[in-house]
Each structure stands twice: as C-alpha cells, then as structure tokens.
Amino acid sequence: MSERAQKLEALGFPLDRLPTPAASYRPLVIDGSIGYLSGAIPLDGGQQLAFSGNVPSQLPVAEAQRAAALCAANLLRVLAHELGSLERVERVLRVGGYVSSDPDFTQQHVVINGASELLVAVLGEAGRHARSAMGVAGLPLGASVEVDMIVRIKE
Amino acid sequence: MSERAQKLEALGFPLDRLPTPAASYRPLVIDGSIGYLSGAIPLDGGQQLAFSGNVPSQLPVAEAQRAAALCAANLLRVLAHELGSLERVERVLRVGGYVSSDPDFTQQHVVINGASELLVAVLGEAGRHARSAMGVAGLPLGASVEVDMIVRIKE
Amino acid sequence: MSERAQKLEALGFPLDRLPTPAASYRPLVIDGSIGYLSGAIPLDGGQQLAFSGNVPSQLPVAEAQRAAALCAANLLRVLAHELGSLERVERVLRVGGYVSSDPDFTQQHVVINGASELLVAVLGEAGRHARSAMGVAGLPLGASVEVDMIVRIKE
C-alpha cells in the first residue's frame, strides 16, 4: 500500500470501502492526463449513506465537515481503485463542493474545508486546488454534501 | 446525415430544432480538442421552453427525465451544428446536471439519468461520462433541468 | 499597466482590490496552459462583501448584475496578480455563474450577464465563453452571486 493510501487509512478511511455508483455514469473518466471524477456523496461503502439532510437544521456544521471529508475520501478511493495507486495523482486541479443547505445558511466554505483539508492531509502540496463551494436545494439520496474533482494524473 | 444524427432523430429529437442562446455567451467553446458546452435547458427549438417548474411538485420525475433528455439532445444539436457532424465527438468527458428541486426532493440522479441514457443511446461507449447531479433553487426562464458538458473532439 | 488592466480600472474596478481567500484553497491552479479559477464572490477588497442576500427579495436584479460584474472583476484581479499581466489570458473557456435565489426567481441568466459582459468589455473576443448559470440555495458568507472560470493562458 502506498504512503498516501496509508495516510488515508490512518485518517479513518479504509481504502476498500468504495461506493457503488447509483446511476448511469462512470466514477472516473480519463482524458490523456486529466481525470474527471463524478460527484461523490458521503457513502460509507456500498450504498449506505452516512450523512443526510440539510445543513445545519438536520446536520450540524461540524458533522457536515466530516461528511465533506468522506466525500473527498470516496474520490480518493475511486482514484486508488482505478489508477492502481494514489501515487499516480499528480495534482488536484479543481474541486466543486455542494452543500444541501437551509435557506439562510452561509457557511458552505467552512463545510467544504472538510474536503479540502483531507485532500491536503493525504496528498500534500499535490492536494492543493482551486475550488467553488455553494449551497444547493437538495442532493441525490438526500446526501448532505457532494464533492467532485478534476485531477492531473501521472502516466 | 451521420449514423449518430439518425439515432438522435429516431429518438424524437430532430437535428434542426436548435435552441437560440438567451444571453451573452457562446453555446460551445473549443480549446484544442476539448469542447466546453454551455448549460442547455429544455427548449424545443428557438426559445420555447417545453418543461418548467420545480420537480416533483410542478413536474413529475418521469417528465423531468424527458426534460433532461431534451437538454442532452440540445447539447448534441449544438455539437452537430458547430462541428458539422456528431461523428466528430470522440468522448463525453463530464456532465453536470442541475434539477430545479422542491426542498425535500432527493432523486436528482434519477432525473439526470434521462440525459446520461440519451448520450449513450446516441453515442454508444463514447457517450459514457463522469457526472455530477444536484438540486438547485431555480434555473433560467424557469426551466426544470439544465445540463452542461465537456467533450473531447476529433480533429 | 496593460491595456486590459486599464479597461478594468476604467470600468470601476481598481486592480489592487484583490480579495483574500476565505478558506483552504488556491485562487488559481495552473495546469499547463489551462487555469482553473476558484469561485469568486462580490468582495470589494479584502473580506468586505459588497452584495449579499437572495435575489431579488434582498437584492434587486440590477444590483445583482453589478455583483456578478464584481465577481468577474475579482477573477480578473486574481489573473492579473498571479500571471503578472492580463495580457497573458488567451481565452476564457468556461464560466459558471451561481445566484443565491428566491424560490421563484428565474432570471439567473440576466444576472450572470453582468459577469459575461464585463469579461468581453475587458478582454474583447478573448472574453467570450461557454457558460452555465443557475440559482442556488445559498453562498459562502451570504454572497448574492458566485462566479468561477476556466481559462487558457499564454506561455
């Protein structure tokens, strides 16, 4: 297991708890050295949703940050599974973070920091990215957070 | 007419019912072999919106799937018009699907399957993509669904 | 100061009023000749938010257009700061525009025209882009508008 995979597992995210895609799409499409990752929701293996409902009325901000970290971990699990090793991630380029939000909630950036910080904890400088965070009206299966990503991959 | 264009028409989407852009942007920007497509709404030719309102209170899920398919068809119409032929689409890389959602709606992925499945029906394996689906608070002109796309184009 | 920077300043957006990032991300990540810009909110220098609240109940459409223009100006400020000169922007490829929207608001495209038109006013043909506009449930710090961008950069 690579050093990055060990870091991910040490942070509480076993590599093999890979989510099962819920719909008609691919978790990762690779175009040359660019990888487009589908939006990940906080599934904890298979199709078991670990965090659901609007933030903060149904899920407090601190929990939503953990949900965002789980989304990012799921994206890393997809990359590890599809690329063979997380060492092949050269750089995270862009992250989109979507928070199922109460009408007056304005701390989406704080929630999505949970994802951003996990990426840096596991990938180091290669995990630093451009990012957009926003509050949405709802997410698939009632998820509290969704995160997607564009990455550069080493040959 | 190309085989793919014939498939699109056979599915009920005549190639020439191209939407008119409603605002200050281009329907497609090509950068080398990558094409960035603007978000398409379910216009049925010109500026006539075929599906509007929140899902599911104002538009049931089955209708919203048809709206998503029409959005995808409009993206294919743009590609056919701008590239000369749909045969020049090498691969759909990433799809974004946005559903104007009631506060408690959680089946956005089911709605956006309408777009994903049309892309595969017309383009085959080249139509398989990474995807993010989410519920939004509202869309231009009151559209129920918006879909955008990044594609690889053959020279 | 470059001609483009002069145009931006003449439109009322001094180059040096660069926003401070509010969270764990980079304002711009460059991958080869592609630049991914983080979502910009209508900060008027530092962390002072100039436009907040839902459109149109808390911010009328005409003001929201100004907010969208300020977001676009902030993206241009980031590019000028990080690239040394706005002349290095070869083309704006894709713009995402997110409007904090009342439930029944359907003019997000009109709001985001404020951003699109500023880009063309400053960059000319190089500022024309593909675009997706949508209404969201809320934005970081209570911003009324957020805009992100993918650009091609000259070496």
PDB file of N, CA and C in Angstrom, chain A residues 22-32 36-40 54 94 98 134 136-143 146-148 150, chain B residues 34 36 91-94 101-110 113 116-117 125 128-137 150 152:
ATOM      1  N   ALA A  22     -24.577   4.919  -8.290  1.00  0.00           N
ATOM      2  CA  ALA A  22     -26.025   4.767  -8.156  1.00  0.00           C
ATOM      3  C   ALA A  22     -26.761   4.984  -9.472  1.00  0.00           C
ATOM      4  N   ALA A  23     -26.057   5.326 -10.528  1.00  0.00           N
ATOM      5  CA  ALA A  23     -26.777   5.732 -11.739  1.00  0.00           C
ATOM      6  C   ALA A  23     -25.906   5.512 -12.975  1.00  0.00           C
ATOM      7  N   SER A  24     -26.396   6.021 -14.111  1.00  0.00           N
ATOM      8  CA  SER A  24     -25.815   5.743 -15.434  1.00  0.00           C
ATOM      9  C   SER A  24     -24.582   6.579 -15.722  1.00  0.00           C
ATOM     10  N   TYR A  25     -23.526   6.428 -14.946  1.00  0.00           N
ATOM     11  CA  TYR A  25     -22.332   7.199 -15.237  1.00  0.00           C
ATOM     12  C   TYR A  25     -21.119   6.435 -14.730  1.00  0.00           C
ATOM     13  N   ARG A  26     -19.927   6.963 -15.086  1.00  0.00           N
ATOM     14  CA  ARG A  26     -18.668   6.368 -14.653  1.00  0.00           C
ATOM     15  C   ARG A  26     -18.098   7.170 -13.491  1.00  0.00           C
ATOM     16  N   PRO A  27     -17.496   6.525 -12.503  1.00  0.00           N
ATOM     17  CA  PRO A  27     -16.910   7.293 -11.392  1.00  0.00           C
ATOM     18  C   PRO A  27     -15.739   8.165 -11.832  1.00  0.00           C
ATOM     19  N   LEU A  28     -15.014   7.725 -12.882  1.00  0.00           N
ATOM     20  CA  LEU A  28     -13.833   8.468 -13.350  1.00  0.00           C
ATOM     21  C   LEU A  28     -13.719   8.316 -14.857  1.00  0.00           C
ATOM     22  N   VAL A  29     -13.538   9.436 -15.553  1.00  0.00           N
ATOM     23  CA  VAL A  29     -13.210   9.381 -16.979  1.00  0.00           C
ATOM     24  C   VAL A  29     -11.849  10.035 -17.151  1.00  0.00           C
ATOM     25  N   ILE A  30     -10.941   9.310 -17.798  1.00  0.00           N
ATOM     26  CA  ILE A  30      -9.586   9.823 -18.005  1.00  0.00           C
ATOM     27  C   ILE A  30      -9.433  10.262 -19.454  1.00  0.00           C
ATOM     28  N   ASP A  31      -8.953  11.486 -19.637  1.00  0.00           N
ATOM     29  CA  ASP A  31      -8.714  12.030 -20.976  1.00  0.00           C
ATOM     30  C   ASP A  31      -7.258  12.479 -21.028  1.00  0.00           C
ATOM     31  N   GLY A  32      -6.409  11.661 -21.636  1.00  0.00           N
ATOM     32  CA  GLY A  32      -4.975  11.972 -21.612  1.00  0.00           C
ATOM     33  C   GLY A  32      -4.495  11.907 -20.171  1.00  0.00           C
ATOM     34  N   TYR A  36     -11.535  13.282 -14.818  1.00  0.00           N
ATOM     35  CA  TYR A  36     -12.772  13.916 -14.362  1.00  0.00           C
ATOM     36  C   TYR A  36     -13.488  12.941 -13.440  1.00  0.00           C
ATOM     37  N   LEU A  37     -13.695  13.346 -12.180  1.00  0.00           N
ATOM     38  CA  LEU A  37     -14.351  12.475 -11.205  1.00  0.00           C
ATOM     39  C   LEU A  37     -15.808  12.877 -11.020  1.00  0.00           C
ATOM     40  N   SER A  38     -16.679  11.885 -11.020  1.00  0.00           N
ATOM     41  CA  SER A  38     -18.096  12.139 -10.755  1.00  0.00           C
ATOM     42  C   SER A  38     -18.287  12.617  -9.327  1.00  0.00           C
ATOM     43  N   GLY A  39     -19.359  13.349  -9.114  1.00  0.00           N
ATOM     44  CA  GLY A  39     -19.686  13.822  -7.774  1.00  0.00           C
ATOM     45  C   GLY A  39     -19.830  12.660  -6.807  1.00  0.00           C
ATOM     46  N   ALA A  40     -19.141  12.754  -5.666  1.00  0.00           N
ATOM     47  CA  ALA A  40     -19.216  11.717  -4.634  1.00  0.00           C
ATOM     48  C   ALA A  40     -20.073  12.223  -3.490  1.00  0.00           C
ATOM     49  N   ASN A  54     -30.443  18.545   5.366  1.00  0.00           N
ATOM     50  CA  ASN A  54     -29.951  19.914   5.183  1.00  0.00           C
ATOM     51  C   ASN A  54     -29.022  20.343   6.319  1.00  0.00           C
ATOM     52  N   ARG A  94      -9.144  21.071  -9.575  1.00  0.00           N
ATOM     53  CA  ARG A  94     -10.350  21.838  -9.247  1.00  0.00           C
ATOM     54  C   ARG A  94     -11.298  20.956  -8.447  1.00  0.00           C
ATOM     55  N   TYR A  98     -20.703  20.983  -2.918  1.00  0.00           N
ATOM     56  CA  TYR A  98     -22.125  21.320  -2.928  1.00  0.00           C
ATOM     57  C   TYR A  98     -22.737  20.885  -1.603  1.00  0.00           C
ATOM     58  N   MET A 134     -20.839  25.918  -2.819  1.00  0.00           N
ATOM     59  CA  MET A 134     -22.154  26.565  -2.883  1.00  0.00           C
ATOM     60  C   MET A 134     -23.199  25.742  -2.148  1.00  0.00           C
ATOM     61  N   VAL A 136     -26.879  24.061  -2.172  1.00  0.00           N
ATOM     62  CA  VAL A 136     -27.863  23.588  -3.145  1.00  0.00           C
ATOM     63  C   VAL A 136     -29.169  23.233  -2.437  1.00  0.00           C
ATOM     64  N   ALA A 137     -30.221  23.030  -3.262  1.00  0.00           N
ATOM     65  CA  ALA A 137     -31.558  22.791  -2.714  1.00  0.00           C
ATOM     66  C   ALA A 137     -31.749  21.346  -2.290  1.00  0.00           C
ATOM     67  N   GLY A 138     -30.895  20.457  -2.774  1.00  0.00           N
ATOM     68  CA  GLY A 138     -31.023  19.047  -2.444  1.00  0.00           C
ATOM     69  C   GLY A 138     -30.016  18.254  -3.229  1.00  0.00           C
ATOM     70  N   LEU A 139     -29.733  17.036  -2.761  1.00  0.00           N
ATOM     71  CA  LEU A 139     -28.723  16.193  -3.409  1.00  0.00           C
ATOM     72  C   LEU A 139     -29.247  14.756  -3.526  1.00  0.00           C
ATOM     73  N   PRO A 140     -28.681  13.987  -4.460  1.00  0.00           N
ATOM     74  CA  PRO A 140     -29.116  12.593  -4.641  1.00  0.00           C
ATOM     75  C   PRO A 140     -29.160  11.812  -3.328  1.00  0.00           C
ATOM     76  N   LEU A 141     -30.212  11.044  -3.153  1.00  0.00           N
ATOM     77  CA  LEU A 141     -30.442  10.176  -1.988  1.00  0.00           C
ATOM     78  C   LEU A 141     -30.579  10.961  -0.675  1.00  0.00           C
ATOM     79  N   GLY A 142     -30.651  12.282  -0.750  1.00  0.00           N
ATOM     80  CA  GLY A 142     -30.762  13.082   0.464  1.00  0.00           C
ATOM     81  C   GLY A 142     -29.431  13.385   1.117  1.00  0.00           C
ATOM     82  N   ALA A 143     -28.342  13.182   0.377  1.00  0.00           N
ATOM     83  CA  ALA A 143     -26.997  13.459   0.912  1.00  0.00           C
ATOM     84  C   ALA A 143     -26.886  14.912   1.368  1.00  0.00           C
ATOM     85  N   GLU A 146     -22.001  16.946  -1.533  1.00  0.00           N
ATOM     86  CA  GLU A 146     -21.462  16.266  -2.711  1.00  0.00           C
ATOM     87  C   GLU A 146     -20.182  16.999  -3.110  1.00  0.00           C
ATOM     88  N   VAL A 147     -19.175  16.248  -3.534  1.00  0.00           N
ATOM     89  CA  VAL A 147     -17.903  16.845  -3.944  1.00  0.00           C
ATOM     90  C   VAL A 147     -17.463  16.183  -5.237  1.00  0.00           C
ATOM     91  N   ASP A 148     -17.047  17.004  -6.214  1.00  0.00           N
ATOM     92  CA  ASP A 148     -16.451  16.438  -7.438  1.00  0.00           C
ATOM     93  C   ASP A 148     -15.073  17.054  -7.654  1.00  0.00           C
ATOM     94  N   ILE A 150     -11.463  17.558 -10.558  1.00  0.00           N
ATOM     95  CA  ILE A 150     -10.674  17.341 -11.772  1.00  0.00           C
ATOM     96  C   ILE A 150      -9.225  17.213 -11.320  1.00  0.00           C
TER      97      ILE A 150
ATOM     98  N   ILE B  34     -10.659  19.957 -26.818  1.00  0.00           N
ATOM     99  CA  ILE B  34     -11.671  19.926 -25.752  1.00  0.00           C
ATOM    100  C   ILE B  34     -12.760  20.946 -26.066  1.00  0.00           C
ATOM    101  N   TYR B  36     -16.102  22.895 -24.509  1.00  0.00           N
ATOM    102  CA  TYR B  36     -16.892  23.257 -23.329  1.00  0.00           C
ATOM    103  C   TYR B  36     -18.259  23.712 -23.811  1.00  0.00           C
ATOM    104  N   ARG B  91     -15.466  11.686 -27.286  1.00  0.00           N
ATOM    105  CA  ARG B  91     -15.843  11.181 -25.971  1.00  0.00           C
ATOM    106  C   ARG B  91     -16.518  12.288 -25.179  1.00  0.00           C
ATOM    107  N   VAL B  92     -17.604  11.950 -24.486  1.00  0.00           N
ATOM    108  CA  VAL B  92     -18.148  12.859 -23.487  1.00  0.00           C
ATOM    109  C   VAL B  92     -17.350  12.652 -22.207  1.00  0.00           C
ATOM    110  N   LEU B  93     -16.773  13.715 -21.678  1.00  0.00           N
ATOM    111  CA  LEU B  93     -15.895  13.578 -20.515  1.00  0.00           C
ATOM    112  C   LEU B  93     -16.649  13.801 -19.201  1.00  0.00           C
ATOM    113  N   ARG B  94     -17.382  14.905 -19.146  1.00  0.00           N
ATOM    114  CA  ARG B  94     -18.031  15.272 -17.893  1.00  0.00           C
ATOM    115  C   ARG B  94     -19.369  15.907 -18.171  1.00  0.00           C
ATOM    116  N   SER B 101     -35.432  21.962  -7.851  1.00  0.00           N
ATOM    117  CA  SER B 101     -35.949  20.946  -6.928  1.00  0.00           C
ATOM    118  C   SER B 101     -36.790  21.527  -5.809  1.00  0.00           C
ATOM    119  N   ASP B 102     -37.874  20.805  -5.473  1.00  0.00           N
ATOM    120  CA  ASP B 102     -38.551  21.061  -4.206  1.00  0.00           C
ATOM    121  C   ASP B 102     -37.564  20.808  -3.076  1.00  0.00           C
ATOM    122  N   PRO B 103     -37.797  21.477  -1.915  1.00  0.00           N
ATOM    123  CA  PRO B 103     -36.844  21.356  -0.801  1.00  0.00           C
ATOM    124  C   PRO B 103     -36.550  19.917  -0.372  1.00  0.00           C
ATOM    125  N   ASP B 104     -37.519  19.012  -0.462  1.00  0.00           N
ATOM    126  CA  ASP B 104     -37.284  17.659   0.055  1.00  0.00           C
ATOM    127  C   ASP B 104     -37.046  16.627  -1.050  1.00  0.00           C
ATOM    128  N   PHE B 105     -36.749  17.086  -2.271  1.00  0.00           N
ATOM    129  CA  PHE B 105     -36.563  16.146  -3.383  1.00  0.00           C
ATOM    130  C   PHE B 105     -35.136  15.589  -3.377  1.00  0.00           C
ATOM    131  N   THR B 106     -35.010  14.268  -3.540  1.00  0.00           N
ATOM    132  CA  THR B 106     -33.700  13.611  -3.406  1.00  0.00           C
ATOM    133  C   THR B 106     -33.419  12.635  -4.559  1.00  0.00           C
ATOM    134  N   GLN B 107     -34.117  12.790  -5.689  1.00  0.00           N
ATOM    135  CA  GLN B 107     -33.932  11.847  -6.791  1.00  0.00           C
ATOM    136  C   GLN B 107     -33.333  12.548  -8.015  1.00  0.00           C
ATOM    137  N   GLN B 108     -32.450  13.513  -7.769  1.00  0.00           N
ATOM    138  CA  GLN B 108     -31.842  14.248  -8.892  1.00  0.00           C
ATOM    139  C   GLN B 108     -31.082  13.311  -9.823  1.00  0.00           C
ATOM    140  N   HIS B 109     -30.448  12.282  -9.250  1.00  0.00           N
ATOM    141  CA  HIS B 109     -29.688  11.337 -10.083  1.00  0.00           C
ATOM    142  C   HIS B 109     -30.604  10.570 -11.026  1.00  0.00           C
ATOM    143  N   VAL B 110     -31.828  10.278 -10.558  1.00  0.00           N
ATOM    144  CA  VAL B 110     -32.791   9.568 -11.412  1.00  0.00           C
ATOM    145  C   VAL B 110     -33.215  10.474 -12.571  1.00  0.00           C
ATOM    146  N   ASN B 113     -30.397  10.771 -15.114  1.00  0.00           N
ATOM    147  CA  ASN B 113     -30.245   9.562 -15.935  1.00  0.00           C
ATOM    148  C   ASN B 113     -30.900   9.742 -17.307  1.00  0.00           C
ATOM    149  N   SER B 116     -28.101  11.150 -19.315  1.00  0.00           N
ATOM    150  CA  SER B 116     -26.990  10.203 -19.465  1.00  0.00           C
ATOM    151  C   SER B 116     -27.362   9.076 -20.427  1.00  0.00           C
ATOM    152  N   GLU B 117     -28.596   8.594 -20.297  1.00  0.00           N
ATOM    153  CA  GLU B 117     -29.002   7.470 -21.139  1.00  0.00           C
ATOM    154  C   GLU B 117     -29.166   7.886 -22.594  1.00  0.00           C
ATOM    155  N   GLU B 125     -20.428   3.861 -26.507  1.00  0.00           N
ATOM    156  CA  GLU B 125     -19.409   3.948 -25.446  1.00  0.00           C
ATOM    157  C   GLU B 125     -18.826   5.362 -25.342  1.00  0.00           C
ATOM    158  N   ARG B 128     -20.342   7.594 -22.612  1.00  0.00           N
ATOM    159  CA  ARG B 128     -20.206   7.344 -21.154  1.00  0.00           C
ATOM    160  C   ARG B 128     -19.308   8.412 -20.532  1.00  0.00           C
ATOM    161  N   HIS B 129     -19.723   8.903 -19.359  1.00  0.00           N
ATOM    162  CA  HIS B 129     -19.118  10.122 -18.813  1.00  0.00           C
ATOM    163  C   HIS B 129     -19.054  10.099 -17.292  1.00  0.00           C
ATOM    164  N   ALA B 130     -18.210  10.976 -16.754  1.00  0.00           N
ATOM    165  CA  ALA B 130     -18.279  11.336 -15.334  1.00  0.00           C
ATOM    166  C   ALA B 130     -19.403  12.360 -15.167  1.00  0.00           C
ATOM    167  N   ARG B 131     -19.964  12.420 -13.961  1.00  0.00           N
ATOM    168  CA  ARG B 131     -21.166  13.225 -13.814  1.00  0.00           C
ATOM    169  C   ARG B 131     -21.362  13.734 -12.398  1.00  0.00           C
ATOM    170  N   SER B 132     -21.885  14.945 -12.282  1.00  0.00           N
ATOM    171  CA  SER B 132     -22.375  15.448 -11.006  1.00  0.00           C
ATOM    172  C   SER B 132     -23.819  15.878 -11.194  1.00  0.00           C
ATOM    173  N   ALA B 133     -24.693  15.453 -10.279  1.00  0.00           N
ATOM    174  CA  ALA B 133     -26.112  15.828 -10.333  1.00  0.00           C
ATOM    175  C   ALA B 133     -26.477  16.500  -9.013  1.00  0.00           C
ATOM    176  N   MET B 134     -27.262  17.563  -9.112  1.00  0.00           N
ATOM    177  CA  MET B 134     -27.650  18.253  -7.875  1.00  0.00           C
ATOM    178  C   MET B 134     -28.965  18.985  -8.057  1.00  0.00           C
ATOM    179  N   GLY B 135     -29.591  19.321  -6.926  1.00  0.00           N
ATOM    180  CA  GLY B 135     -30.834  20.080  -6.942  1.00  0.00           C
ATOM    181  C   GLY B 135     -30.558  21.544  -6.717  1.00  0.00           C
ATOM    182  N   VAL B 136     -31.097  22.386  -7.584  1.00  0.00           N
ATOM    183  CA  VAL B 136     -30.851  23.826  -7.458  1.00  0.00           C
ATOM    184  C   VAL B 136     -32.145  24.544  -7.103  1.00  0.00           C
ATOM    185  N   ALA B 137     -31.995  25.829  -6.706  1.00  0.00           N
ATOM    186  CA  ALA B 137     -33.136  26.613  -6.236  1.00  0.00           C
ATOM    187  C   ALA B 137     -33.963  27.168  -7.385  1.00  0.00           C
ATOM    188  N   ILE B 150     -18.549  18.672 -20.955  1.00  0.00           N
ATOM    189  CA  ILE B 150     -17.213  18.846 -21.533  1.00  0.00           C
ATOM    190  C   ILE B 150     -16.957  17.615 -22.397  1.00  0.00           C
ATOM    191  N   ARG B 152     -14.423  15.604 -25.629  1.00  0.00           N
ATOM    192  CA  ARG B 152     -13.244  15.551 -26.488  1.00  0.00           C
ATOM    193  C   ARG B 152     -13.723  15.464 -27.933  1.00  0.00           C
TER     194      ARG B 152
END
